[in-house]
XYZ file of C-alpha atoms in Angstrom:
287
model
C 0.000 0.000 0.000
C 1.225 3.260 -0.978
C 1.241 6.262 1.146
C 1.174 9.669 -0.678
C 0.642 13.396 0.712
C -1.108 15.202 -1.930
C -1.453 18.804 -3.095
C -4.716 20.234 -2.533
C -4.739 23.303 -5.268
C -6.932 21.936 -8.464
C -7.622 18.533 -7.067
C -11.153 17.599 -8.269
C -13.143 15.993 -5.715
C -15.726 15.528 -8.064
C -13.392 12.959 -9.916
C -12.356 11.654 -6.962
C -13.088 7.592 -6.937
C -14.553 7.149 -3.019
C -18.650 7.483 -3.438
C -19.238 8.376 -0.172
C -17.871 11.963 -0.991
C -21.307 13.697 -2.143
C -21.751 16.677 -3.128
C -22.057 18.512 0.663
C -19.061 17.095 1.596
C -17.395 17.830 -1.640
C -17.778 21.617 -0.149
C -16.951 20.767 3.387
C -13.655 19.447 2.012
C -13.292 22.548 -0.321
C -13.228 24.719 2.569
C -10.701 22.703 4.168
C -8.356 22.969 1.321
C -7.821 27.204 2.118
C -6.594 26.031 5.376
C -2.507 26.373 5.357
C -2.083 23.701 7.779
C -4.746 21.328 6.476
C -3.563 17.896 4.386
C -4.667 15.628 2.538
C -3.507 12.275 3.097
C -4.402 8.969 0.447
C -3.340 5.269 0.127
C -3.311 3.814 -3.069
C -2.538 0.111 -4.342
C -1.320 0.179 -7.644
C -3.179 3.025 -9.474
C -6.190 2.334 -7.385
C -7.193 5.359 -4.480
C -8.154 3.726 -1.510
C -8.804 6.078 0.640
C -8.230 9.816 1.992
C -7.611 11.122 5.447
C -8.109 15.376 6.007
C -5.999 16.969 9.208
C -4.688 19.844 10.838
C -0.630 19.502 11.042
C 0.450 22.309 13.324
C 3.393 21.961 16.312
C 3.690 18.013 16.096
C 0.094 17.899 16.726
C -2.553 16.319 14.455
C -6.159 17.103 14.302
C -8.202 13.853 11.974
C -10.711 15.788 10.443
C -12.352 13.537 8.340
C -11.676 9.606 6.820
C -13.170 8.542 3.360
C -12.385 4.923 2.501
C -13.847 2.925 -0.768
C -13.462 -0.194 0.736
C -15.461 -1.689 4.219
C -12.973 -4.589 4.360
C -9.835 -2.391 3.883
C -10.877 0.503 6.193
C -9.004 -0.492 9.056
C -5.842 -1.306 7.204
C -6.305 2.246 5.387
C -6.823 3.943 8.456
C -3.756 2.507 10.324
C -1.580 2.798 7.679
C -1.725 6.203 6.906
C -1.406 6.582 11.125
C 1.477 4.862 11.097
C 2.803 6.641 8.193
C 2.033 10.001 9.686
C 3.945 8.932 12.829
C 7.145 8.234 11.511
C 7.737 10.156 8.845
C 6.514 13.141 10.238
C 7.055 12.524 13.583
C 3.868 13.342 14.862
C 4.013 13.710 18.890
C 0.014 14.436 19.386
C -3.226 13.168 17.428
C -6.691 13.937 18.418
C -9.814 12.685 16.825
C -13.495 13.953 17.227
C -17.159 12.235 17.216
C -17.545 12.826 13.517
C -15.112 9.440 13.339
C -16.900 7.941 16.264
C -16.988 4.704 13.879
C -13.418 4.283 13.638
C -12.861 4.555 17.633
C -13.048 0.995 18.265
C -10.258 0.793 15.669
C -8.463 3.329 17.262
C -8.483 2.100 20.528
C -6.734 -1.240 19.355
C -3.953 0.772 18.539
C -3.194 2.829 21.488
C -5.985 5.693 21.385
C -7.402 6.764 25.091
C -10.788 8.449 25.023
C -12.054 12.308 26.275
C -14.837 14.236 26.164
C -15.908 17.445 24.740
C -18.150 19.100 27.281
C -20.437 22.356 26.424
C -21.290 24.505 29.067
C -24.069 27.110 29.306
C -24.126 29.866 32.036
C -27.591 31.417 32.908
C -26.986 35.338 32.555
C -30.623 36.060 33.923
C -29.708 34.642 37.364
C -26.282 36.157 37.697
C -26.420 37.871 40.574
C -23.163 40.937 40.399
C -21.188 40.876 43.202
C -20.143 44.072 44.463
C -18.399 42.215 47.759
C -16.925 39.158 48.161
C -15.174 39.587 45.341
C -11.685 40.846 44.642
C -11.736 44.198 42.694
C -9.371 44.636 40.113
C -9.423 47.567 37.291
C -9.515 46.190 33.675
C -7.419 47.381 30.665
C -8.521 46.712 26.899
C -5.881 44.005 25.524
C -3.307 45.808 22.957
C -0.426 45.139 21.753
C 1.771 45.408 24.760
C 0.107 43.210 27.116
C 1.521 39.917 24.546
C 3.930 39.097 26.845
C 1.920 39.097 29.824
C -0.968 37.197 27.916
C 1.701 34.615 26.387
C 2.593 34.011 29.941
C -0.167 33.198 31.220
C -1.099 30.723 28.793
C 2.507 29.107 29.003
C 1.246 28.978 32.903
C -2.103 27.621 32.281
C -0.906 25.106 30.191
C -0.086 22.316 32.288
C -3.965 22.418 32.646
C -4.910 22.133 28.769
C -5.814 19.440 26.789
C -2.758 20.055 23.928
C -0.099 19.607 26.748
C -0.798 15.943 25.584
C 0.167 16.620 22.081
C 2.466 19.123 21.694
C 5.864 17.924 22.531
C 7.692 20.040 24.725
C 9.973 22.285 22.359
C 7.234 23.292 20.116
C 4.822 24.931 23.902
C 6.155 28.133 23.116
C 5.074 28.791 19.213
C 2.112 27.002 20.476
C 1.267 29.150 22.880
C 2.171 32.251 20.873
C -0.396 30.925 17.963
C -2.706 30.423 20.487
C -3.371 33.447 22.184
C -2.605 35.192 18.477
C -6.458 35.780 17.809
C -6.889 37.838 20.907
C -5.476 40.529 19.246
C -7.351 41.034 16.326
C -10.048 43.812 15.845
C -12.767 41.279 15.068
C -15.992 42.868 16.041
C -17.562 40.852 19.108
C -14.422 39.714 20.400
C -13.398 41.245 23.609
C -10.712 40.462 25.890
C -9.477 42.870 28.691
C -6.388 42.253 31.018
C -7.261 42.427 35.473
C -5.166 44.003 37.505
C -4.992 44.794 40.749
C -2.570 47.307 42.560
C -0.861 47.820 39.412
C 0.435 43.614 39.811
C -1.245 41.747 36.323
C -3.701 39.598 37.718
C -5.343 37.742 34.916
C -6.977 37.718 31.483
C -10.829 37.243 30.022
C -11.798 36.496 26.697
C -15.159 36.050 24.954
C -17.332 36.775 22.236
C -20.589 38.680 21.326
C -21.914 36.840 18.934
C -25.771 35.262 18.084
C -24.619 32.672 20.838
C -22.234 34.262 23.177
C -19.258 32.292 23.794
C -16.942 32.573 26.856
C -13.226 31.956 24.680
C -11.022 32.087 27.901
C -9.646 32.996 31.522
C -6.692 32.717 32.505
C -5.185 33.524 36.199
C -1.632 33.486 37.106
C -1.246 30.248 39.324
C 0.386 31.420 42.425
C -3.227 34.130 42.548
C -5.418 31.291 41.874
C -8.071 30.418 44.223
C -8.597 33.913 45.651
C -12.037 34.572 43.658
C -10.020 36.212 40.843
C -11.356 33.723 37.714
C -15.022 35.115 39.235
C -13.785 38.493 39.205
C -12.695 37.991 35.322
C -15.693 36.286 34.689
C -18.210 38.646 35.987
C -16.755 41.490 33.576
C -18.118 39.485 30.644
C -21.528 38.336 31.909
C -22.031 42.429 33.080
C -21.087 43.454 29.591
C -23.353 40.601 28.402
C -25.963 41.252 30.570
C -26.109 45.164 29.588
C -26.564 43.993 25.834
C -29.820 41.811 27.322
C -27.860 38.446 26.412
C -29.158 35.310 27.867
C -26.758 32.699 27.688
C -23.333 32.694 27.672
C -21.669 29.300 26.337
C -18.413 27.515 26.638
C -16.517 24.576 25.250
C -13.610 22.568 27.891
C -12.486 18.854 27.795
C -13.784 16.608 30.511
C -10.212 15.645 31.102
C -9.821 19.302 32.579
C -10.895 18.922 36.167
C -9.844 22.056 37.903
C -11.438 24.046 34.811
C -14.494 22.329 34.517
C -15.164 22.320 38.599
C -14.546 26.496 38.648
C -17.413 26.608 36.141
C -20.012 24.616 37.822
C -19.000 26.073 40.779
C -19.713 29.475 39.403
C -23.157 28.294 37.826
C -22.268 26.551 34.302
C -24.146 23.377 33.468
C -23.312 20.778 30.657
C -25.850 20.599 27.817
C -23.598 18.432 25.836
C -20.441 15.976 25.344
C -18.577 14.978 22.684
C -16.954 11.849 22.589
C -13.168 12.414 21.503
C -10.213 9.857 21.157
C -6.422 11.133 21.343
C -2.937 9.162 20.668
C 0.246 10.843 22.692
C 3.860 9.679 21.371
C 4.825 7.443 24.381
C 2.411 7.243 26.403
C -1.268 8.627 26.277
C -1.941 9.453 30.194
């Protein structure tokens, strides 16, 4: 079985000999292709395509976006070769795999996978009740440009909690991090993130989005001022801005496998209104 990573520009999925590509996900996969860091991966035996695997490649972590395969029989074979292929020749330290490929989990399991969940969260604004005491205060600066360094640190800090510490080997934390807080700082309409301090000492950061469905993106406290009522503090300024604008839900996405994270939030009043089911492979060991 031959292995080949293909170029994306002109290929013809409508040519492309696996039926199960129709024409809706001949656009999904279209959209895919204007993503830098998204590849296409197919095995072929002789001059037959077998089948074609879609992924993020970013950091020595790989996201599966989708599997086609022609063949029922050969699916498993497909699927672990091109795994195995990924792994060694482009030494791949991280995979993780959503619920769109929940029918290749079993198979995934055989060979090594471990299996997470993808929780959604929904907070109640209605019911928030503002705490003016209680509460730490801290005064709140609009992220620019020179708050990066405090920002990157914090999520260099808060990533011992994160699910990617599992698949991003340790050389490549810092570009991760640096990509990962990048968005923050573009003007994008209902994005907001401010910066809490207190007595002039960086405290923290909050990050979330105005959108149809408000979305709570991120907060981040410094760990040595962590469980001091700060992450409420940060997370109040986004339900009062929300609550202003007459918003009545404010959402969130975290992986089950994040305890501390996920126990703040119900503690502060989120409840899970769905999960997920994920699967992820870590180079040596997948604890």
């Amino acid at each position: 079985m031959i292995i080949c990573d293909i170029e994306k520009q002109g290929f013809d999925f409508a040519n492309f000999p696996i039926a199960s590509i129709n024409a809706e996900r001949k656009e999904y996969l279209e959209r895919f292709s204007a993503n830098p860091d998204c590849h296409f991966w197919i095995t072929k035996e002789g001059n037959d395509v077998c089948a074609l695997l879609i992924g993020e490649l970013k950091f020595g972590k790989l996201e599966i976006f989708r599997f086609f395969n022609r063949s029922q029989a050969k699916q498993k074979h497909s699927l672990i070769s091109i795994i195995d292929f990924l792994v060694e020749q482009r030494n791949i330290f991280g995979i993780a795999v959503f619920q769109n490929l929940k029918a290749y989990f079993s198979i995934l399991e055989e060979i090594g996978f471990k299996y997470d969940s993808d929780i959604f969260m929904e907070l109640d604004i209605s019911s928030w009740q503002t705490r003016t005491t209680g509460l730490p205060f801290l005064e709140f600066e609009p992220l620019n440009r020179r708050h990066f360094s405090i920002v990157h640190s914090l999520k260099k800090q808060s990533y011992t909690n994160d699910f990617y510490q599992r698949l991003v080997p340790e050389e490549q934390v810092d570009a991760y991090c640096r990509d990962a807080i990048g968005w923050m700082f573009k003007s994008e309409g209902n994005n907001f993130t401010f910066v809490g301090k207190q007595n002039s000492e960086y405290i923290g950061v909050v990050s979330w989005n105005e959108g149809e469905e408000p979305e709570l993106r991120d907060i981040m406290v410094f760990p040595e001022k962590q469980d001091r009522g700060y992450g409420t503090a940060l997370l109040q300024k986004a339900v009062c801005s929300l609550k202003k604008k007459g918003s009545p839900k404010l959402k969130l996405g975290i992986f089950e496998s994040n305890i501390p994270v996920r126990r703040f939030y119900e503690r502060v009043g989120f409840v899970e209104i769905e999960r997920l089911e994920m699967m992820y492979w870590r180079r040596g060991n997948c604890s």
